[in-house]
């Protein structure tokens, strides 16, 4: 269920210069949740690839269009981890048409979707109700076999 | 605010090879800088092109795509392309993309020169 308000919600414009900041956000958050460095880096990579796909394909490199990153941390649930939604207002496409290229066909491009599916536990593309697309993905702490217990800050 | 879009890349020549050393994150905002330099190298292709990646802490699929393009240019030019000094984090994306067995990857510049 993702009906509750997200723990983190940020809106950025579709300019590649802001990708580094988004990665830093994900790295910090996943580390805090207890993911090891490798897994944190891979989740940040998945978010980076998702944002890059929106910029490149959804908005066709327009740099002033909105993208939302919504994150639900699920530290207190049966399967602790996080859920991430990437939303845009780009043209809608058939979610079933979103697939990575054949890896045996070595050529530039087409790796982003493959990377996202490799790294995350669940990946679902869907059309938003009004306009744009939504990518829903999740990563369980348990799938990071070397994960620490989540940190709990008290100030 | 300073423009962070350009990737700093140094060039060096050694034993007939051109060595490119990009420094920083190679993502969608910065991979075009690397692509431009790689294309310049292959305008007058040397026998070997080495991309030394010790100072690249992060690379996304746009950076990987740039290096795949470099591999295609090297084949057209009959030049050898060698990647070296990859951090574990950068190497992991090559593994995910199953490109770690497609590229020639060396642990250091001396090994790359010997390839």
mmCIF file of C-alpha atoms in Angstrom:
data_model
loop_
_atom_site.group_PDB
_atom_site.id
_atom_site.type_symbol
_atom_site.label_atom_id
_atom_site.label_comp_id
_atom_site.label_asym_id
_atom_site.label_seq_id
_atom_site.Cartn_x
_atom_site.Cartn_y
_atom_site.Cartn_z
ATOM 1 C CA UNK A 1 0.000 0.000 0.000
ATOM 2 C CA UNK A 2 1.266 3.445 -0.820
ATOM 3 C CA UNK A 3 -1.794 5.512 -0.054
ATOM 4 C CA UNK A 4 -0.228 7.314 2.898
ATOM 5 C CA UNK A 5 1.748 10.474 2.499
ATOM 6 C CA UNK A 6 5.339 9.766 1.419
ATOM 7 C CA UNK A 7 8.152 10.169 3.932
ATOM 8 C CA UNK A 8 10.069 12.224 1.401
ATOM 9 C CA UNK A 9 8.694 14.048 -1.614
ATOM 10 C CA UNK A 10 10.749 16.330 -3.814
ATOM 11 C CA UNK A 11 10.035 18.010 -7.102
ATOM 12 C CA UNK A 12 12.849 18.790 -9.491
ATOM 13 C CA UNK A 13 13.071 20.067 -13.021
ATOM 14 C CA UNK A 14 14.226 17.787 -15.792
ATOM 15 C CA UNK A 15 17.756 19.186 -15.943
ATOM 16 C CA UNK A 16 20.544 16.568 -15.791
ATOM 17 C CA UNK A 17 22.557 18.847 -13.502
ATOM 18 C CA UNK A 18 20.248 17.911 -10.619
ATOM 19 C CA UNK A 19 20.861 14.159 -10.909
ATOM 20 C CA UNK A 20 23.863 14.317 -8.575
ATOM 21 C CA UNK A 21 21.740 15.876 -5.818
ATOM 22 C CA UNK A 22 19.069 13.203 -6.215
ATOM 23 C CA UNK A 23 21.718 10.484 -5.911
ATOM 24 C CA UNK A 24 23.098 12.060 -2.734
ATOM 25 C CA UNK A 25 19.609 12.123 -1.244
ATOM 26 C CA UNK A 26 19.089 8.425 -1.958
ATOM 27 C CA UNK A 27 22.553 7.475 -0.707
ATOM 28 C CA UNK A 28 22.004 9.273 2.589
ATOM 29 C CA UNK A 29 18.534 7.880 3.122
ATOM 30 C CA UNK A 30 19.365 4.278 2.269
ATOM 31 C CA UNK A 31 22.447 4.352 4.466
ATOM 32 C CA UNK A 32 20.294 5.620 7.318
ATOM 33 C CA UNK A 33 17.858 2.761 6.713
ATOM 34 C CA UNK A 34 20.661 0.225 7.097
ATOM 35 C CA UNK A 35 21.526 -0.644 3.516
ATOM 36 C CA UNK A 36 25.188 -1.394 2.964
ATOM 37 C CA UNK A 37 27.264 0.868 0.752
ATOM 38 C CA UNK A 38 26.986 -1.362 -2.331
ATOM 39 C CA UNK A 39 23.203 -1.632 -2.106
ATOM 40 C CA UNK A 40 22.829 2.095 -1.398
ATOM 41 C CA UNK A 41 24.897 2.839 -4.477
ATOM 42 C CA UNK A 42 22.779 0.531 -6.593
ATOM 43 C CA UNK A 43 19.492 2.080 -5.407
ATOM 44 C CA UNK A 44 20.909 5.539 -6.175
ATOM 45 C CA UNK A 45 21.918 4.232 -9.606
ATOM 46 C CA UNK A 46 18.382 2.936 -10.229
ATOM 47 C CA UNK A 47 16.862 6.308 -9.320
ATOM 48 C CA UNK A 48 19.446 8.096 -11.490
ATOM 49 C CA UNK A 49 18.606 5.843 -14.435
ATOM 50 C CA UNK A 50 14.876 6.353 -13.924
ATOM 51 C CA UNK A 51 15.282 10.135 -13.869
ATOM 52 C CA UNK A 52 17.562 10.039 -16.902
ATOM 53 C CA UNK A 53 14.968 8.017 -18.817
ATOM 54 C CA UNK A 54 12.285 10.593 -17.997
ATOM 55 C CA UNK A 55 14.598 13.417 -19.161
ATOM 56 C CA UNK A 56 15.776 11.645 -22.305
ATOM 57 C CA UNK A 57 12.674 9.826 -23.486
ATOM 58 C CA UNK A 58 9.726 11.328 -21.619
ATOM 59 C CA UNK A 59 10.638 14.972 -21.992
ATOM 60 C CA UNK A 60 13.008 14.542 -24.958
ATOM 61 C CA UNK A 61 15.743 16.552 -23.173
ATOM 62 C CA UNK A 62 13.590 19.547 -22.261
ATOM 63 C CA UNK A 63 15.223 20.832 -19.077
ATOM 64 C CA UNK A 64 12.311 22.684 -17.460
ATOM 65 C CA UNK A 65 9.704 19.976 -16.956
ATOM 66 C CA UNK A 66 8.603 18.591 -13.568
ATOM 67 C CA UNK A 67 9.660 15.279 -12.053
ATOM 68 C CA UNK A 68 8.625 14.067 -8.616
ATOM 69 C CA UNK A 69 10.513 11.632 -6.415
ATOM 70 C CA UNK A 70 8.350 10.148 -3.661
ATOM 71 C CA UNK A 71 9.813 7.843 -1.069
ATOM 72 C CA UNK A 72 8.121 5.741 1.560
ATOM 73 C CA UNK A 73 10.401 4.265 4.184
ATOM 74 C CA UNK A 74 9.030 1.079 5.635
ATOM 75 C CA UNK A 75 11.324 0.472 8.591
ATOM 76 C CA UNK A 76 8.470 -0.514 10.890
ATOM 77 C CA UNK A 77 6.720 -2.932 8.553
ATOM 78 C CA UNK A 78 7.140 -6.686 8.181
ATOM 79 C CA UNK A 79 9.519 -6.195 5.284
ATOM 80 C CA UNK A 80 11.591 -3.110 6.072
ATOM 81 C CA UNK A 81 12.999 -1.198 3.170
ATOM 82 C CA UNK A 82 11.747 1.550 0.937
ATOM 83 C CA UNK A 83 9.370 2.241 -1.887
ATOM 84 C CA UNK A 84 10.146 4.877 -4.485
ATOM 85 C CA UNK A 85 7.888 6.460 -7.069
ATOM 86 C CA UNK A 86 9.192 8.559 -9.954
ATOM 87 C CA UNK A 87 6.409 10.588 -11.567
ATOM 88 C CA UNK A 88 6.324 12.913 -14.534
ATOM 89 C CA UNK A 89 3.956 14.754 -16.831
ATOM 90 C CA UNK A 90 5.500 13.432 -20.019
ATOM 91 C CA UNK A 91 3.654 11.736 -22.841
ATOM 92 C CA UNK A 92 1.990 8.494 -21.843
ATOM 93 C CA UNK A 93 3.163 5.262 -23.388
ATOM 94 C CA UNK A 94 2.133 1.627 -23.058
ATOM 95 C CA UNK A 95 3.904 0.363 -19.906
ATOM 96 C CA UNK A 96 4.383 -3.020 -21.575
ATOM 97 C CA UNK A 97 6.497 -1.357 -24.244
ATOM 98 C CA UNK A 98 9.107 -0.282 -21.673
ATOM 99 C CA UNK A 99 11.854 -2.862 -21.763
ATOM 100 C CA UNK A 100 15.618 -2.879 -21.905
ATOM 101 C CA UNK A 101 17.550 -3.914 -24.960
ATOM 102 C CA UNK A 102 18.987 -7.358 -25.543
ATOM 103 C CA UNK A 103 22.289 -7.308 -23.646
ATOM 104 C CA UNK A 104 23.927 -9.522 -26.259
ATOM 105 C CA UNK A 105 23.393 -6.753 -28.789
ATOM 106 C CA UNK A 106 26.214 -4.488 -27.622
ATOM 107 C CA UNK A 107 25.508 -0.915 -28.641
ATOM 108 C CA UNK A 108 25.269 2.485 -26.936
ATOM 109 C CA UNK A 109 22.107 3.137 -24.922
ATOM 110 C CA UNK A 110 19.125 1.125 -23.781
ATOM 111 C CA UNK A 111 20.636 -0.066 -20.512
ATOM 112 C CA UNK A 112 18.692 2.037 -18.020
ATOM 113 C CA UNK A 113 15.602 -0.157 -17.728
ATOM 114 C CA UNK A 114 17.728 -3.291 -17.479
ATOM 115 C CA UNK A 115 19.754 -1.749 -14.655
ATOM 116 C CA UNK A 116 16.637 -0.682 -12.756
ATOM 117 C CA UNK A 117 15.145 -4.179 -13.020
ATOM 118 C CA UNK A 118 18.405 -5.809 -11.962
ATOM 119 C CA UNK A 119 18.884 -3.616 -8.931
ATOM 120 C CA UNK A 120 15.397 -3.230 -7.461
ATOM 121 C CA UNK A 121 13.140 -5.954 -6.032
ATOM 122 C CA UNK A 122 9.956 -4.759 -7.734
ATOM 123 C CA UNK A 123 9.566 -2.466 -10.752
ATOM 124 C CA UNK A 124 6.218 -1.410 -12.203
ATOM 125 C CA UNK A 125 5.552 1.225 -14.844
ATOM 126 C CA UNK A 126 2.054 2.652 -15.132
ATOM 127 C CA UNK A 127 0.160 5.535 -16.645
ATOM 128 C CA UNK A 128 -0.885 8.189 -14.150
ATOM 129 C CA UNK A 129 -4.572 8.905 -13.877
ATOM 130 C CA UNK A 130 -4.494 12.305 -15.562
ATOM 131 C CA UNK A 131 -1.261 12.670 -17.506
ATOM 132 C CA UNK A 132 2.292 11.408 -17.386
ATOM 133 C CA UNK A 133 3.886 8.184 -16.209
ATOM 134 C CA UNK A 134 4.707 6.655 -12.828
ATOM 135 C CA UNK A 135 7.520 4.230 -12.054
ATOM 136 C CA UNK A 136 6.950 2.299 -8.825
ATOM 137 C CA UNK A 137 9.895 0.405 -7.411
ATOM 138 C CA UNK A 138 10.873 -1.060 -4.091
ATOM 139 C CA UNK A 139 13.837 -2.536 -2.316
ATOM 140 C CA UNK A 140 13.652 -4.647 0.821
ATOM 141 C CA UNK A 141 16.381 -4.404 3.407
ATOM 142 C CA UNK A 142 16.335 -8.199 3.577
ATOM 143 C CA UNK A 143 17.383 -8.420 -0.065
ATOM 144 C CA UNK A 144 20.631 -6.681 0.919
ATOM 145 C CA UNK A 145 22.124 -9.694 2.643
ATOM 146 C CA UNK A 146 24.837 -7.667 4.331
ATOM 147 C CA UNK A 147 22.541 -4.954 5.612
ATOM 148 C CA UNK A 148 22.923 -3.412 9.052
ATOM 149 C CA UNK A 149 20.039 -2.808 11.367
ATOM 150 C CA UNK A 150 18.393 0.538 10.617
ATOM 151 C CA UNK A 151 19.767 3.482 12.563
ATOM 152 C CA UNK A 152 17.366 5.330 14.835
ATOM 153 C CA UNK A 153 18.357 8.869 15.612
ATOM 154 C CA UNK A 154 17.158 10.535 18.814
ATOM 155 C CA UNK A 155 18.612 13.934 18.122
ATOM 156 C CA UNK B 1 27.098 29.062 -9.053
ATOM 157 C CA UNK B 2 29.884 27.458 -11.049
ATOM 158 C CA UNK B 3 28.924 25.385 -14.066
ATOM 159 C CA UNK B 4 29.462 21.791 -13.033
ATOM 160 C CA UNK B 5 28.363 20.317 -16.345
ATOM 161 C CA UNK B 6 31.805 19.917 -17.901
ATOM 162 C CA UNK B 7 33.869 16.931 -16.919
ATOM 163 C CA UNK B 8 37.560 17.599 -16.367
ATOM 164 C CA UNK B 9 39.536 15.292 -18.647
ATOM 165 C CA UNK B 10 43.312 15.223 -19.001
ATOM 166 C CA UNK B 11 45.158 13.769 -21.984
ATOM 167 C CA UNK B 12 48.508 12.068 -21.926
ATOM 168 C CA UNK B 13 50.610 10.139 -24.449
ATOM 169 C CA UNK B 14 52.790 7.198 -23.524
ATOM 170 C CA UNK B 15 54.354 4.432 -25.603
ATOM 171 C CA UNK B 16 52.127 5.183 -28.579
ATOM 172 C CA UNK B 17 48.961 5.202 -26.517
ATOM 173 C CA UNK B 18 46.688 8.119 -25.742
ATOM 174 C CA UNK B 19 45.542 8.078 -22.143
ATOM 175 C CA UNK B 20 42.349 9.895 -21.172
ATOM 176 C CA UNK B 21 41.737 10.587 -17.490
ATOM 177 C CA UNK B 22 38.217 11.836 -16.736
ATOM 178 C CA UNK B 23 37.728 13.198 -13.223
ATOM 179 C CA UNK B 24 34.382 13.232 -11.431
ATOM 180 C CA UNK B 25 30.971 11.650 -11.831
ATOM 181 C CA UNK B 26 30.148 10.576 -15.388
ATOM 182 C CA UNK B 27 26.386 10.903 -15.570
ATOM 183 C CA UNK B 28 23.854 12.278 -18.044
ATOM 184 C CA UNK B 29 25.040 15.838 -17.454
ATOM 185 C CA UNK B 30 28.725 15.078 -17.950
ATOM 186 C CA UNK B 31 28.982 12.139 -20.340
ATOM 187 C CA UNK B 32 28.732 14.504 -23.360
ATOM 188 C CA UNK B 33 32.123 15.979 -22.320
ATOM 189 C CA UNK B 34 33.676 12.520 -22.349
ATOM 190 C CA UNK B 35 32.014 11.715 -25.671
ATOM 191 C CA UNK B 36 33.460 14.899 -27.224
ATOM 192 C CA UNK B 37 36.987 14.067 -26.072
ATOM 193 C CA UNK B 38 36.725 10.468 -27.238
ATOM 194 C CA UNK B 39 35.583 11.599 -30.667
ATOM 195 C CA UNK B 40 38.531 14.017 -30.825
ATOM 196 C CA UNK B 41 40.947 11.188 -29.997
ATOM 197 C CA UNK B 42 39.627 9.086 -32.848
ATOM 198 C CA UNK B 43 39.908 11.911 -35.371
ATOM 199 C CA UNK B 44 43.595 10.917 -35.509
ATOM 200 C CA UNK B 45 43.461 7.505 -33.881
ATOM 201 C CA UNK B 46 46.553 6.243 -32.081
ATOM 202 C CA UNK B 47 47.359 2.543 -31.858
ATOM 203 C CA UNK B 48 45.825 2.361 -28.437
ATOM 204 C CA UNK B 49 43.420 4.447 -26.364
ATOM 205 C CA UNK B 50 43.425 3.976 -22.606
ATOM 206 C CA UNK B 51 40.642 5.421 -20.478
ATOM 207 C CA UNK B 52 41.967 5.672 -16.935
ATOM 208 C CA UNK B 53 39.019 5.729 -14.543
ATOM 209 C CA UNK B 54 40.597 5.968 -11.092
ATOM 210 C CA UNK B 55 39.125 9.443 -10.538
ATOM 211 C CA UNK B 56 35.624 8.474 -11.664
ATOM 212 C CA UNK B 57 33.664 7.682 -8.543
ATOM 213 C CA UNK B 58 30.334 7.205 -10.292
ATOM 214 C CA UNK B 59 29.172 6.274 -13.763
ATOM 215 C CA UNK B 60 25.653 5.730 -15.062
ATOM 216 C CA UNK B 61 24.450 4.076 -18.257
ATOM 217 C CA UNK B 62 25.085 7.242 -20.287
ATOM 218 C CA UNK B 63 28.759 6.965 -19.342
ATOM 219 C CA UNK B 64 28.759 3.279 -20.220
ATOM 220 C CA UNK B 65 27.087 4.090 -23.543
ATOM 221 C CA UNK B 66 29.836 6.617 -24.241
ATOM 222 C CA UNK B 67 32.469 3.938 -23.705
ATOM 223 C CA UNK B 68 30.547 1.482 -25.894
ATOM 224 C CA UNK B 69 30.641 4.159 -28.588
ATOM 225 C CA UNK B 70 34.403 4.460 -27.993
ATOM 226 C CA UNK B 71 34.731 0.715 -28.482
ATOM 227 C CA UNK B 72 32.886 0.959 -31.804
ATOM 228 C CA UNK B 73 35.147 3.829 -32.913
ATOM 229 C CA UNK B 74 38.239 1.860 -31.923
ATOM 230 C CA UNK B 75 37.132 -1.112 -34.008
ATOM 231 C CA UNK B 76 36.516 1.112 -37.026
ATOM 232 C CA UNK B 77 39.986 2.629 -36.545
ATOM 233 C CA UNK B 78 41.774 -0.665 -35.853
ATOM 234 C CA UNK B 79 42.870 0.843 -32.553
ATOM 235 C CA UNK B 80 42.812 -0.940 -29.218
ATOM 236 C CA UNK B 81 40.657 0.431 -26.421
ATOM 237 C CA UNK B 82 41.522 -0.446 -22.836
ATOM 238 C CA UNK B 83 39.746 0.690 -19.675
ATOM 239 C CA UNK B 84 41.770 0.684 -16.470
ATOM 240 C CA UNK B 85 41.821 1.611 -12.788
ATOM 241 C CA UNK B 86 38.063 1.149 -12.319
ATOM 242 C CA UNK B 87 36.642 1.613 -8.851
ATOM 243 C CA UNK B 88 34.454 -1.225 -7.576
ATOM 244 C CA UNK B 89 31.391 0.982 -7.885
ATOM 245 C CA UNK B 90 32.045 1.735 -11.540
ATOM 246 C CA UNK B 91 32.967 -1.890 -12.240
ATOM 247 C CA UNK B 92 29.636 -3.019 -10.802
ATOM 248 C CA UNK B 93 27.641 -1.223 -13.519
ATOM 249 C CA UNK B 94 29.710 -3.002 -16.174
ATOM 250 C CA UNK B 95 28.860 -6.274 -14.446
ATOM 251 C CA UNK B 96 25.145 -5.426 -14.287
ATOM 252 C CA UNK B 97 25.206 -4.546 -17.995
ATOM 253 C CA UNK B 98 27.263 -7.693 -18.688
ATOM 254 C CA UNK B 99 29.907 -5.569 -20.369
ATOM 255 C CA UNK B 100 32.770 -6.524 -18.061
ATOM 256 C CA UNK B 101 33.620 -9.367 -20.441
ATOM 257 C CA UNK B 102 33.178 -7.240 -23.573
ATOM 258 C CA UNK B 103 35.678 -4.505 -22.737
ATOM 259 C CA UNK B 104 39.372 -5.022 -22.088
ATOM 260 C CA UNK B 105 39.694 -3.918 -18.464
ATOM 261 C CA UNK B 106 43.103 -3.668 -16.802
ATOM 262 C CA UNK B 107 43.963 -3.025 -13.177
ATOM 263 C CA UNK B 108 46.418 -0.188 -13.880
ATOM 264 C CA UNK B 109 47.986 1.877 -16.658
ATOM 265 C CA UNK B 110 51.086 -0.321 -16.975
ATOM 266 C CA UNK B 111 48.910 -3.386 -17.501
ATOM 267 C CA UNK B 112 46.798 -1.437 -19.984
ATOM 268 C CA UNK B 113 49.918 -0.469 -21.943
ATOM 269 C CA UNK B 114 50.940 -4.133 -22.007
ATOM 270 C CA UNK B 115 47.603 -5.274 -23.452
#
